[in-house]
Backbone as a chain_set.jsonl record, in Angstrom:
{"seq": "XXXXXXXXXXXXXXXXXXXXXXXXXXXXXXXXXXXXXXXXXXXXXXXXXXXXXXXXXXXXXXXXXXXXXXXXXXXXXXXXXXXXXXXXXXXXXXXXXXXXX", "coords": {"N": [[0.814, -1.187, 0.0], [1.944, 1.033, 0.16], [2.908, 4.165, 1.48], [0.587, 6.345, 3.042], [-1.796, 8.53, 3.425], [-4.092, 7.614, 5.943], [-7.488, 6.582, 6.302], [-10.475, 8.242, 7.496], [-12.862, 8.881, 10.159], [-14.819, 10.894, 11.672], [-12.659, 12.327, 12.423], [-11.116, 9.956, 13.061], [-8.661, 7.459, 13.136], [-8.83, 4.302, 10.854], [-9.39, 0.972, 10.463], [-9.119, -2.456, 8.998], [-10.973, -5.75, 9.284], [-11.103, -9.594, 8.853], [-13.211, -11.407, 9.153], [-12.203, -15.3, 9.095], [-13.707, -17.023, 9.187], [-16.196, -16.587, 9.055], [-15.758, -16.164, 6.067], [-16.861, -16.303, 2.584], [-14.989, -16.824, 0.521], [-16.072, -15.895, -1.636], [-14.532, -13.345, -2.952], [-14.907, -10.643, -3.695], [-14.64, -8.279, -2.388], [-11.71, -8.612, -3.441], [-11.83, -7.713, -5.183], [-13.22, -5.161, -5.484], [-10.932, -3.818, -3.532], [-7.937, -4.894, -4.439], [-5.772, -3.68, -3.577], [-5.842, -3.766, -0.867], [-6.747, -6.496, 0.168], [-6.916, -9.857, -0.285], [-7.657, -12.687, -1.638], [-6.299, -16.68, -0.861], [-4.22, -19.538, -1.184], [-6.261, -20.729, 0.459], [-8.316, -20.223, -0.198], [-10.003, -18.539, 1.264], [-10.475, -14.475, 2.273], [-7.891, -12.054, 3.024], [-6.582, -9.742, 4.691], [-4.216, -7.499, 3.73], [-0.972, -6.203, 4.619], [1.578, -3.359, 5.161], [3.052, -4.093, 2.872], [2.689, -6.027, 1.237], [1.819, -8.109, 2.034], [0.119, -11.112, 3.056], [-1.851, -10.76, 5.834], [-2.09, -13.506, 8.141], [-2.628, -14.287, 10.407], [-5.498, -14.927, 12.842], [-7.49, -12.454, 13.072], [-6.34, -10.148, 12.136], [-5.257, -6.789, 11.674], [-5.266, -4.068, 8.965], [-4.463, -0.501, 8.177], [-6.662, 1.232, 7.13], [-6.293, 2.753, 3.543], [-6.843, 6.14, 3.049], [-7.363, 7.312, 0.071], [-8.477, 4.258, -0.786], [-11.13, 4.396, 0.779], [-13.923, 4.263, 0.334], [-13.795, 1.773, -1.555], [-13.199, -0.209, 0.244], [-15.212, 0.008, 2.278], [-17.433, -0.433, 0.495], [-16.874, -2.918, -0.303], [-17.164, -4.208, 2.651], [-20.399, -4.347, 2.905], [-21.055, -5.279, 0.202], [-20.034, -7.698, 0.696], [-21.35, -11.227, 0.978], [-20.414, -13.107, 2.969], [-20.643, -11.262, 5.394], [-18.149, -10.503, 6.593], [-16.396, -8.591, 6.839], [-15.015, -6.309, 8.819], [-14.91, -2.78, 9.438], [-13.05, -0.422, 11.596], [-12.664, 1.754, 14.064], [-9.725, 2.941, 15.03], [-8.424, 4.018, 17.656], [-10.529, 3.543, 19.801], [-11.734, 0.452, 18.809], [-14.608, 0.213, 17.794], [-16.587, -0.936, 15.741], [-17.366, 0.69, 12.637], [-18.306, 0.08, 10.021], [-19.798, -2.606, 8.636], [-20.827, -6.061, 9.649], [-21.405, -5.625, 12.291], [-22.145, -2.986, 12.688], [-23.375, 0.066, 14.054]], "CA": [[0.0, 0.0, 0.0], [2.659, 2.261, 0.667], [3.043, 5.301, 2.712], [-0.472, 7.032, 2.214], [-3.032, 9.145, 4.346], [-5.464, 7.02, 6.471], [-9.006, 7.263, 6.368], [-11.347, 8.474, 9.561], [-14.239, 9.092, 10.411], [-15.286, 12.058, 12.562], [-10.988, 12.47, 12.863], [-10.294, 9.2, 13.767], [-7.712, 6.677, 11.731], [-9.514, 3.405, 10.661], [-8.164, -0.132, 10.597], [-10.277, -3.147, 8.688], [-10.249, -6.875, 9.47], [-11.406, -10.405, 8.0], [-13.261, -13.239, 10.05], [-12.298, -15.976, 8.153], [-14.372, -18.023, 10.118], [-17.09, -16.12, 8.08], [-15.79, -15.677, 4.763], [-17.203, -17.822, 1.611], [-14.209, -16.891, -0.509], [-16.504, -15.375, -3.001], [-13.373, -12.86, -3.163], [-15.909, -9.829, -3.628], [-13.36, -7.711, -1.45], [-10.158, -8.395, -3.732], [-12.117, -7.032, -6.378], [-13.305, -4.247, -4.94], [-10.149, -3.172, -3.062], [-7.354, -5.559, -4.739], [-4.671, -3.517, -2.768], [-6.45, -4.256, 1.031], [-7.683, -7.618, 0.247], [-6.372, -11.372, -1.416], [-7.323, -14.428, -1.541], [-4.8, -17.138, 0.325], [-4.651, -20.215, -1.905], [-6.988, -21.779, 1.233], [-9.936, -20.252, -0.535], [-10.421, -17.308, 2.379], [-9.981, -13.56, 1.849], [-6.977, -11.945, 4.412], [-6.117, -8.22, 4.388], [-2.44, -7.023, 3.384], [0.016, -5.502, 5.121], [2.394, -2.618, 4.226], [4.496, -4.57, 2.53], [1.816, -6.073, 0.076], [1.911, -9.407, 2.442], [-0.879, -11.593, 3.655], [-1.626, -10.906, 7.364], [-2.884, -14.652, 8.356], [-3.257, -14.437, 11.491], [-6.412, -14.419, 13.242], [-8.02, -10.991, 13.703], [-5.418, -9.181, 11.952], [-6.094, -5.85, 10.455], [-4.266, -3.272, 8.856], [-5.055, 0.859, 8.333], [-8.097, 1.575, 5.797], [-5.655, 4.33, 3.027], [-8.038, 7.108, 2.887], [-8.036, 6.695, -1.208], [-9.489, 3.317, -0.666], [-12.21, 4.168, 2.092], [-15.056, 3.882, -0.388], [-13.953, 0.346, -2.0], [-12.958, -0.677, 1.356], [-16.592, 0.011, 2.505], [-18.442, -1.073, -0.148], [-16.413, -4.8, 0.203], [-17.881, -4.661, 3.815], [-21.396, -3.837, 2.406], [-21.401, -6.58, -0.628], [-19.387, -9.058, 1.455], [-21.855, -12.489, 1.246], [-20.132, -13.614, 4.416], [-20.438, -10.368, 6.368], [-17.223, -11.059, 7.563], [-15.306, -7.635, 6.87], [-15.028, -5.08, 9.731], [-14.014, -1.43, 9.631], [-13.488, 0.12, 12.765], [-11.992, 3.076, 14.711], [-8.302, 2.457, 15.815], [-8.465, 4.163, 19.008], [-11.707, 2.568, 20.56], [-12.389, -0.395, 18.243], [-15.708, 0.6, 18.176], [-16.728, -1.23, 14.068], [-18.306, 1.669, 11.786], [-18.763, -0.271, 8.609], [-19.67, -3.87, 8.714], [-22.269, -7.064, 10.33], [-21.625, -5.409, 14.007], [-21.424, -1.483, 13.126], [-24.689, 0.438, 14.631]], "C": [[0.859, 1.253, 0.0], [2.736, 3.026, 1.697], [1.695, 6.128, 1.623], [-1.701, 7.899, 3.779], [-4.258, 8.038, 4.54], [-6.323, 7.201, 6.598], [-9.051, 7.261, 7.931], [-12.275, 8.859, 8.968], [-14.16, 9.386, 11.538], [-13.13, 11.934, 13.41], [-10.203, 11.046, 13.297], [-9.767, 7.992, 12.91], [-8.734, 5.224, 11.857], [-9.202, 2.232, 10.531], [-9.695, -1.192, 9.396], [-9.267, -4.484, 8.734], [-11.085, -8.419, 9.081], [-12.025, -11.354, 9.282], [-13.814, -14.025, 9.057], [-13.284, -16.99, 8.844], [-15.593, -18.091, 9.456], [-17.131, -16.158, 7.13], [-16.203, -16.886, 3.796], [-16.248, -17.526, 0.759], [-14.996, -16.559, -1.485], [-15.466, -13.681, -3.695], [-14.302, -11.224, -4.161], [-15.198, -8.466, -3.693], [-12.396, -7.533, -2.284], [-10.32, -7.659, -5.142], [-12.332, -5.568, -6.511], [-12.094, -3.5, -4.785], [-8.686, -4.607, -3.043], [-5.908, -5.002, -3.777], [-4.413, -3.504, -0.974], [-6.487, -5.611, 0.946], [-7.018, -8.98, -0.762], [-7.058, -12.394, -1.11], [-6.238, -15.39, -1.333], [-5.274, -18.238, -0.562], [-5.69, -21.642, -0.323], [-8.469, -21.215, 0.391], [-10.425, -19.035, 0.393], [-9.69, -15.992, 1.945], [-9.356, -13.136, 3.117], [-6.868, -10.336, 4.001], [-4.446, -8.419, 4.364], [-2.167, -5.824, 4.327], [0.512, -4.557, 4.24], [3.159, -2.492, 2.887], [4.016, -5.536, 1.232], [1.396, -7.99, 1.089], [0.99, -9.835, 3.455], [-0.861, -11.498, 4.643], [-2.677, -12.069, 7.845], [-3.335, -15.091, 9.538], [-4.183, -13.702, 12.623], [-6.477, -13.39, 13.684], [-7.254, -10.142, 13.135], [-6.037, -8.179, 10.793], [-4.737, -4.867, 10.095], [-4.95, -1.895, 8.192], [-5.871, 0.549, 7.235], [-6.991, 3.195, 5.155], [-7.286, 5.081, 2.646], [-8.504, 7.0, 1.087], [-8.991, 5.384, -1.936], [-10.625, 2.932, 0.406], [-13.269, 3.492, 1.023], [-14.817, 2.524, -0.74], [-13.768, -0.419, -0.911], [-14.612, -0.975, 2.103], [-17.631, -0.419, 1.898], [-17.878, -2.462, -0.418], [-16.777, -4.967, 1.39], [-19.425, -5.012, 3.673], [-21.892, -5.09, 1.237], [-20.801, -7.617, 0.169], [-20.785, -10.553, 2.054], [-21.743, -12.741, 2.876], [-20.451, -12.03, 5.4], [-19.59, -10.605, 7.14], [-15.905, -9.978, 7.387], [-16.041, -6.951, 8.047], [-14.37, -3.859, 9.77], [-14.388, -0.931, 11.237], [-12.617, 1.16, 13.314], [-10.801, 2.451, 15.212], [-8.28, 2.704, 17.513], [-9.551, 3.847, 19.799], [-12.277, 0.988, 19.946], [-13.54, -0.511, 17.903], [-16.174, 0.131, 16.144], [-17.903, 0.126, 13.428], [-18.741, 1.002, 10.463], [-18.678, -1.828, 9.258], [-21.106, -4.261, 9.674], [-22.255, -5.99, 11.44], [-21.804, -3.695, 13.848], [-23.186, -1.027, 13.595], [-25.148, 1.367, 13.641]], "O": [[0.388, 2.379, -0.161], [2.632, 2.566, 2.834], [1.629, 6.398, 0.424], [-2.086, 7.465, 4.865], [-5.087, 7.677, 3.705], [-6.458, 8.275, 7.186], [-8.437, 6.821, 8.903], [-12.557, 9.115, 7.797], [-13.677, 8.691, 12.432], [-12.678, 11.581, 14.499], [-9.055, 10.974, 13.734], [-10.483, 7.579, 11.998], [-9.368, 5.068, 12.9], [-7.991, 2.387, 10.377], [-10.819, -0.765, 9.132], [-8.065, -4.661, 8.536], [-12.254, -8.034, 9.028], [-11.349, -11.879, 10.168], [-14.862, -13.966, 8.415], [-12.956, -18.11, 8.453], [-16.15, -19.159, 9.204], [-18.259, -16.206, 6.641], [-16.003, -18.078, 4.029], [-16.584, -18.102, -0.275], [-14.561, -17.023, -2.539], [-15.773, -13.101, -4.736], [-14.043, -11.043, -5.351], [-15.136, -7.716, -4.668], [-11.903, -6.407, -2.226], [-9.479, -7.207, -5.919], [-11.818, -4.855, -7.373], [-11.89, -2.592, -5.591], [-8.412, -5.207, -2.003], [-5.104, -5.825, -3.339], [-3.458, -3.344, -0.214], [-6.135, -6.059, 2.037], [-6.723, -8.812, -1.945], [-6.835, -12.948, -0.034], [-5.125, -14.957, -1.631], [-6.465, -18.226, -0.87], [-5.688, -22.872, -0.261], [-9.532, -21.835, 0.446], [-11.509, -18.588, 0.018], [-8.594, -16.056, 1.389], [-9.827, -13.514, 4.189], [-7.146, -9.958, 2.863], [-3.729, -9.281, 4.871], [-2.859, -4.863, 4.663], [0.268, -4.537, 3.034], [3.618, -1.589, 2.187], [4.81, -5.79, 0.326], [0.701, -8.85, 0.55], [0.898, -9.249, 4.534], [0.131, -12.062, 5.105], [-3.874, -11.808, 7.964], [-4.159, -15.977, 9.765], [-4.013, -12.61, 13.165], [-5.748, -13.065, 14.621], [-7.408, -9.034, 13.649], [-6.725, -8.328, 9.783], [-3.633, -4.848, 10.64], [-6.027, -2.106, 7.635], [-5.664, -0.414, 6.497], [-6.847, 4.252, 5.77], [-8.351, 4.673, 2.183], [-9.648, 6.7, 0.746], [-9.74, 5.336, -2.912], [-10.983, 1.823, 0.805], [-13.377, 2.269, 0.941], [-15.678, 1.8, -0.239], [-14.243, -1.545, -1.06], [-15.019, -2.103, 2.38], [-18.658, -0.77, 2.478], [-18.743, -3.221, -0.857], [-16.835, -6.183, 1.574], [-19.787, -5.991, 4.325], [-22.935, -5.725, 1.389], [-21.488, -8.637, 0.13], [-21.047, -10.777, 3.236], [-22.61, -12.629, 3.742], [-20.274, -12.379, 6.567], [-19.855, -10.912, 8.302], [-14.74, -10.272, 7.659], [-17.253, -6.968, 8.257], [-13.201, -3.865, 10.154], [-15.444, -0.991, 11.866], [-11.596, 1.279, 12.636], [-10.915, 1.396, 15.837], [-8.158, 1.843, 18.384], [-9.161, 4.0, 20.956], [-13.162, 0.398, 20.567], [-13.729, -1.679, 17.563], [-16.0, 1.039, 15.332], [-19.048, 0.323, 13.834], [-19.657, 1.563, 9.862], [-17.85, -2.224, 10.079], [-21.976, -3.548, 10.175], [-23.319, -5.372, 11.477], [-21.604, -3.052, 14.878], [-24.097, -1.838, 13.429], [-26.243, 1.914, 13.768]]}, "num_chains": 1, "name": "protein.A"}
């Protein structure tokens, strides 16, 4: 992803994260936002790291870049599995996704 300005909402930086536990691999997400999001050859979608590299372990998220809030959000939004989460860094508190209010 690079070095890039993080999204927020109401000032605050944003993180997004995968429960594969949820996901049907309909790979929805990598289409959407191909530089957040992969497919792992298990068939499950994982978010990427800085560095372009699968983060596989459970719960792991990494910043939402502010140029990809929108595809980022609308892969929570079409996501089959409802199994993406965006959420506030400093409270965890999910704004986009199954759990956001």
């Amino acid at each position: 992803m690079g070095v890039q300005q993080e999204a927020e909402v109401g000032g605050e930086a944003l993180e997004v994260w995968i429960d594969q536990d949820l996901c049907t691999g309909d790979g929805i997400c990598a289409q959407y936002a191909p530089e957040v999001f992969e497919l792992d050859i298990d068939g499950l979608a994982y978010v990427k790291g800085g560095d372009d590299e699968l983060l596989l372990a459970k719960g792991a998220t990494t910043p939402v870049p502010l140029p990809l809030l929108t595809d980022v959000v609308d892969s929570a939004r079409e996501c089959p599995g409802d199994c993406i989460h965006v959420r506030r860094v400093s409270d965890s508190v999910e704004v986009y996704g199954p759990d956001a209010e």
